[in-house]
Short mmCIF file of C-alpha atoms in Angstrom, two decimals:
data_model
loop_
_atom_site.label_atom_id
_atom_site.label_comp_id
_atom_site.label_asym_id
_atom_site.label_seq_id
_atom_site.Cartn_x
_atom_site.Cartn_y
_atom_site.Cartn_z
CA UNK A 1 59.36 13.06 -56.87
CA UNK A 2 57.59 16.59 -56.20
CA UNK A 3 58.85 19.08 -53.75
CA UNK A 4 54.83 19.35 -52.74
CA UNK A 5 54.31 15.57 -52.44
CA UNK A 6 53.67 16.30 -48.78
CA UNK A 7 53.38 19.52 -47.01
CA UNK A 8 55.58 19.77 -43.97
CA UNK A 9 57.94 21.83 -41.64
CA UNK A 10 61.51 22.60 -42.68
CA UNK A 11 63.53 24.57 -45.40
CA UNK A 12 65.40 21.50 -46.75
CA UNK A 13 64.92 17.83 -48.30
CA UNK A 14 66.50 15.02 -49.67
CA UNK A 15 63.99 12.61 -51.71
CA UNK A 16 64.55 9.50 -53.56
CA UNK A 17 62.03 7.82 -56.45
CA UNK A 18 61.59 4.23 -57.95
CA UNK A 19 59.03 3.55 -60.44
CA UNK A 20 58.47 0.50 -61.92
CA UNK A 21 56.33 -0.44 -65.08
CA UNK A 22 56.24 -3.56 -67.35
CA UNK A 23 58.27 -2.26 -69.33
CA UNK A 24 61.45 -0.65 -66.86
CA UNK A 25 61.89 1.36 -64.22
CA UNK A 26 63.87 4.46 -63.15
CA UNK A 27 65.33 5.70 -60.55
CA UNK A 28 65.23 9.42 -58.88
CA UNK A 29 67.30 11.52 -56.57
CA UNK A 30 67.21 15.14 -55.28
CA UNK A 31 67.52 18.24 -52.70
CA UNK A 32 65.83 20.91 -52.13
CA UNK A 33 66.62 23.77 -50.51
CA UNK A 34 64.07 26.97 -49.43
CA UNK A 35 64.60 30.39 -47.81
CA UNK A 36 61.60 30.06 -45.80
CA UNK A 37 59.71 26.98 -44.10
CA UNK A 38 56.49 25.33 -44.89
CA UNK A 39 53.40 28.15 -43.93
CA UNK A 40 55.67 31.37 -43.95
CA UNK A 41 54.64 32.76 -47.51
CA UNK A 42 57.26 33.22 -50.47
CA UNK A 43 60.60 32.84 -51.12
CA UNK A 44 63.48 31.68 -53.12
CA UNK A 45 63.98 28.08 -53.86
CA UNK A 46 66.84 25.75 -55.70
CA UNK A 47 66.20 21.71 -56.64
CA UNK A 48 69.20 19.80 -57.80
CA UNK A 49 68.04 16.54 -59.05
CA UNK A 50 69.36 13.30 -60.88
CA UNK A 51 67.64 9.78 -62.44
CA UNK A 52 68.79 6.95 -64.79
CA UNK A 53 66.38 4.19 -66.13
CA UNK A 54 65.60 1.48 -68.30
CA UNK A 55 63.22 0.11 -70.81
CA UNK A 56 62.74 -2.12 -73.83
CA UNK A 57 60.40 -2.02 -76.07
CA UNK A 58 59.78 -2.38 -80.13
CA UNK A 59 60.53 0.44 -82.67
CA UNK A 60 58.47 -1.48 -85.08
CA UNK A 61 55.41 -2.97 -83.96
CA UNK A 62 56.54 -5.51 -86.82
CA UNK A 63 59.65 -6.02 -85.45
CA UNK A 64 60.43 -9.13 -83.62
CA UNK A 65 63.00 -7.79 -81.83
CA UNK A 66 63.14 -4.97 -78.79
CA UNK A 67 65.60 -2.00 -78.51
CA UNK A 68 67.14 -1.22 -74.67
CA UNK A 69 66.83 1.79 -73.80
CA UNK A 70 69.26 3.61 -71.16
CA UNK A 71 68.54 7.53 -70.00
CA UNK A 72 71.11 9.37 -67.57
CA UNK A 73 69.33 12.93 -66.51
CA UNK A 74 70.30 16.17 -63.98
CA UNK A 75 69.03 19.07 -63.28
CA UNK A 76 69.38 22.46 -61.68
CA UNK A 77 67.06 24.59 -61.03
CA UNK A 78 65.72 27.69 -59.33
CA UNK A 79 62.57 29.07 -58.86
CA UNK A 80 59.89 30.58 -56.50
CA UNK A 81 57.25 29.57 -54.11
CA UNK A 82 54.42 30.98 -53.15
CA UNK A 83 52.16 29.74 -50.06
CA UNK A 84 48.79 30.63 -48.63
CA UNK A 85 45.94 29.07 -47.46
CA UNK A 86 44.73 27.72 -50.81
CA UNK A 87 47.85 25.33 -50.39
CA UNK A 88 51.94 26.28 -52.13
CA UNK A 89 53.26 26.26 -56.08
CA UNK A 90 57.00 26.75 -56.73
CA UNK A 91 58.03 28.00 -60.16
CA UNK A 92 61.40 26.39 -61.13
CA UNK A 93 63.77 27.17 -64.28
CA UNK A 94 66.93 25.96 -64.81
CA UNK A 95 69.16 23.56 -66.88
CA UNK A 96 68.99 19.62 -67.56
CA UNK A 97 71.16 17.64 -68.87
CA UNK A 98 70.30 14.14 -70.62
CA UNK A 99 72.19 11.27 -72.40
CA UNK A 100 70.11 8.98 -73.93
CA UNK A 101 71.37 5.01 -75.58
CA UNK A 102 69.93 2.44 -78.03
CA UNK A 103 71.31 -1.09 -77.74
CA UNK A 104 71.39 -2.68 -80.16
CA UNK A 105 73.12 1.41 -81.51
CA UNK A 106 70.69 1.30 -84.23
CA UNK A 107 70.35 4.80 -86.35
CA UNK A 108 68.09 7.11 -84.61
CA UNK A 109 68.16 10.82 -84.07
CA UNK A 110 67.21 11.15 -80.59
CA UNK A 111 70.20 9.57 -78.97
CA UNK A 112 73.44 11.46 -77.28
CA UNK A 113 73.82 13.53 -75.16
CA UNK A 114 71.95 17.03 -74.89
CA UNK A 115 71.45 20.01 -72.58
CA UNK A 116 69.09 22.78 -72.67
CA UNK A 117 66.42 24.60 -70.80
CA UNK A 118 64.00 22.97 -68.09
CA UNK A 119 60.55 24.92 -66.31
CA UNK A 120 58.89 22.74 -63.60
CA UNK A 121 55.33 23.34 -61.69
CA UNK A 122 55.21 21.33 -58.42
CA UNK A 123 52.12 22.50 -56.18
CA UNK A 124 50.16 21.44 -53.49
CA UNK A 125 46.69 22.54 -53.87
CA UNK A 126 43.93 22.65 -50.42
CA UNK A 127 40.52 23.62 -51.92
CA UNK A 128 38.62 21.89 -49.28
CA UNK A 129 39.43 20.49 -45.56
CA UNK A 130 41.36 17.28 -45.47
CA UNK A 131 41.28 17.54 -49.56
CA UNK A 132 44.35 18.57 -51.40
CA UNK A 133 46.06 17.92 -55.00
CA UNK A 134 49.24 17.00 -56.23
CA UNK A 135 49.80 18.90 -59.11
CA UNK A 136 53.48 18.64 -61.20
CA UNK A 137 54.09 19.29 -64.53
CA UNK A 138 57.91 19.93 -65.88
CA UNK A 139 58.92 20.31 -69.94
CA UNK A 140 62.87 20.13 -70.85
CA UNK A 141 64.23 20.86 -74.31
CA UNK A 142 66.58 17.80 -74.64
CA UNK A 143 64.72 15.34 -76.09
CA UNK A 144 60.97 17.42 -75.86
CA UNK A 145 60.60 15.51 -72.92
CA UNK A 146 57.18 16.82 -70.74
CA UNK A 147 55.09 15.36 -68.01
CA UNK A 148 52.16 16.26 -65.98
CA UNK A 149 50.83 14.16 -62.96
CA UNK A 150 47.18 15.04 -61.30
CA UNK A 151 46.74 13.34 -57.72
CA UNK A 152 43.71 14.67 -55.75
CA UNK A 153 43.65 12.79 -52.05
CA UNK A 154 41.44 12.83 -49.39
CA UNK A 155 42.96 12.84 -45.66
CA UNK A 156 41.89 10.07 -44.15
CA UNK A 157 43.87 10.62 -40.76
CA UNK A 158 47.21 11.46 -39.87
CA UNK A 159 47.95 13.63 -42.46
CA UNK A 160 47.88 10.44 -44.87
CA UNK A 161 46.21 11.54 -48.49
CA UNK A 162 44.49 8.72 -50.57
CA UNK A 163 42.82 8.79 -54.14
CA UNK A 164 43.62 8.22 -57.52
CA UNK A 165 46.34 9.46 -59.99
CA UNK A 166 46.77 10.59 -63.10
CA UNK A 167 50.30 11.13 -65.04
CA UNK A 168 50.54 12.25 -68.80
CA UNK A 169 53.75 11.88 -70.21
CA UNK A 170 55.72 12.17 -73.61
CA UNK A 171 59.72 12.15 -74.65
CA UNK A 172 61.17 12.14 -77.82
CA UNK A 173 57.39 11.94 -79.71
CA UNK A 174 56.62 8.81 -77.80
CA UNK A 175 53.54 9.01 -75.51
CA UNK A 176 52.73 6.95 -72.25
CA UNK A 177 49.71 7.48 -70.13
CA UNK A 178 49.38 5.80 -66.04
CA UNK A 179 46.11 6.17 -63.82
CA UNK A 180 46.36 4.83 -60.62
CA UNK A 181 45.52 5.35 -57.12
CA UNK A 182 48.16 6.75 -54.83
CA UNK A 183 48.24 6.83 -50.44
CA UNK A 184 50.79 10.13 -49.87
CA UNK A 185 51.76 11.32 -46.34
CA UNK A 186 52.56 8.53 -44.97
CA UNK A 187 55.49 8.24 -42.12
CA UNK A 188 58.19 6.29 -40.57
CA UNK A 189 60.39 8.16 -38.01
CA UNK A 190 61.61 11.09 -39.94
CA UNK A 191 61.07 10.08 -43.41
CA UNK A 192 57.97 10.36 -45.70
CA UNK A 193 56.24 7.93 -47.67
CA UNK A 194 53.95 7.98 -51.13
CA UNK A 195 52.95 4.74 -52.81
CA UNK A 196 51.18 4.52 -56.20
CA UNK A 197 50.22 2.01 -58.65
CA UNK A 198 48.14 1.15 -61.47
CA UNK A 199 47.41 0.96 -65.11
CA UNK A 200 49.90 1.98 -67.95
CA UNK A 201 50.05 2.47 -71.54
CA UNK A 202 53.19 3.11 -73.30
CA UNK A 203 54.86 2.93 -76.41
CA UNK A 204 52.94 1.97 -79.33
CA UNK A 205 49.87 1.13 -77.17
CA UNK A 206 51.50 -1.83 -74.98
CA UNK A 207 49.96 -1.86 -71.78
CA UNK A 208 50.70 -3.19 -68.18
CA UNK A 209 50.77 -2.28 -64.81
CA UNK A 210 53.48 0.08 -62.99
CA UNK A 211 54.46 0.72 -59.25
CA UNK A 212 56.16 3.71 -57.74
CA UNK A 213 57.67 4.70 -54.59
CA UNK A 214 59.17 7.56 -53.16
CA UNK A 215 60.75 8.72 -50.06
CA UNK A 216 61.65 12.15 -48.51
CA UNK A 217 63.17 13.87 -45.15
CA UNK A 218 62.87 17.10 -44.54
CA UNK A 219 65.44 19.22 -42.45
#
C-alpha cells in the first residue's frame, strides 16, 4: 500500500493490503501521518507500517518437496513530501525490522531475524489531465529486499484511475515479476478502494496469477 495510491484531502490515514498469488499471500497494515494536507506544498511526514505472509515454493527445482515460508516485517519511517501541480513524492527513511522462517528449518543463511536501514519513494505523478502514475519503489537492508511498482491510469470518472501495472520485485536474491491491470480511486463511504490483478512470475520461473486489494481512510 502507497501513501500516493490516491490523492485526497486530509493529513492522516490508516490503510490495509492483501495480495494474493499462486503461490501465498501477505498481508499489510499502516498510518500515515502529514503536517500539511493534500494540495498545500511540503512538509514533514512519518509512516509506521507492518505485514506478515506466506509462501511455498521449491529450493531445488529438482526437489520434490516445497519449503514454507513465513515473513513478519515493521517499519518506521520519516520523510518529506513535496506537492505541485505535476502531482506529490514523499521521501521516507527509517528502520525495518524483519524475521524471516523455513519449515521444514532447513540450513539457509537468510533466515532470523534482522533490522537495518529502509528508503521508500511513493509518488503520485499528473503529467496530463485525468492521467496520473503510481510510482513506489522502497529497498531495506534486512534481507536486500527491494521493490518497484509502475501504475499509469487514466480517469475515467469520479476520480476512479484504470490501466495496467507493473511491479518488479526481489528479496533475499530471489526475483518475482507481476503485470497487471489495476482500477485505483475507487470509493465506499469514507474509505478508498484499489484492485489489481494479473500475471506473475516468481521463484525459479513458476508462474500464475495474483490478486491484490487495498483499502485506505483518510482523516
Amino acid at each position: 500500500m502507497a501513501l500516493a495510491d490516491a490523492p485526497a484531502e486530509g493529513r492522516f490515514a490508516s490503510f490495509f493490503g492483501l495480495d494474493g498469488a499462486f503461490d501465498g499471500f501477505h498481508l499489510s497494515s499502516g498510518f500515515d501521518a502529514l503536517t500539511v494536507r493534500h494540495g498545500e506544498g511540503r512538509g514533514l511526514a512519518l509512516r509506521i507500517t507492518a505485514g506478515t505472509g506466506m509462501s511455498r515454493f521449491r529450493i531445488d527445482p529438482v526437489l520434490p518437496d516445497r519449503v514454507l515460508e513465513t515473513t513478519t516485517t515493521a517499519r518506521l519511517m520519516a520523510g518529506w513530501r513535496e506537492q505541485g501541480h505535476w502531482g506529490s513524492a514523499t521521501l521516507f527513511a527509517g528502520l525495518a525490522l524483519e524475521t524471516r522462517r523455513l519449515s521444514p528449518a532447513l540450513p539457509d543463511p537468510h533466515v532470523g531475524t534482522r533490522i537495518g536501514p529502509v528508503v521508500t519513494l511513493d509518488a503520485w505523478l499528473t503529467p496530463y489531465e485525468r492521467v496520473a502514475v503510481q510510482l513506489y519503489a522502497t529497498y531495506a537492508t534486512p534481507f536486500a529486499a527491494a521493490s518497484l511498482r509502475v501504475a499509469p491510469g487514466y480517469d475515467v470518472g469520479g476520480g476512479i484511475y484504470v490501466g495496467p501495472e507493473a511491479t518488479f520485485s526481489a528479496h533475499h536474491g530471489t526475483l518475482r515479476t507481476r503485470l497487471g491491470v489495476h482500477a485505483t480511486g475507487i470509493t465506499i463511504g469514507p474509505v478508498g478502494l484499489r484492485l489489481s490483478g494479473g500475471f506473475a512470475q516468481d521463484r525459479g520461473g513458476r508462474s500464475g496469477a495474483y490478486a491484490g486489494l487495498s483499502l485506505w481512510r483518510r482523516y
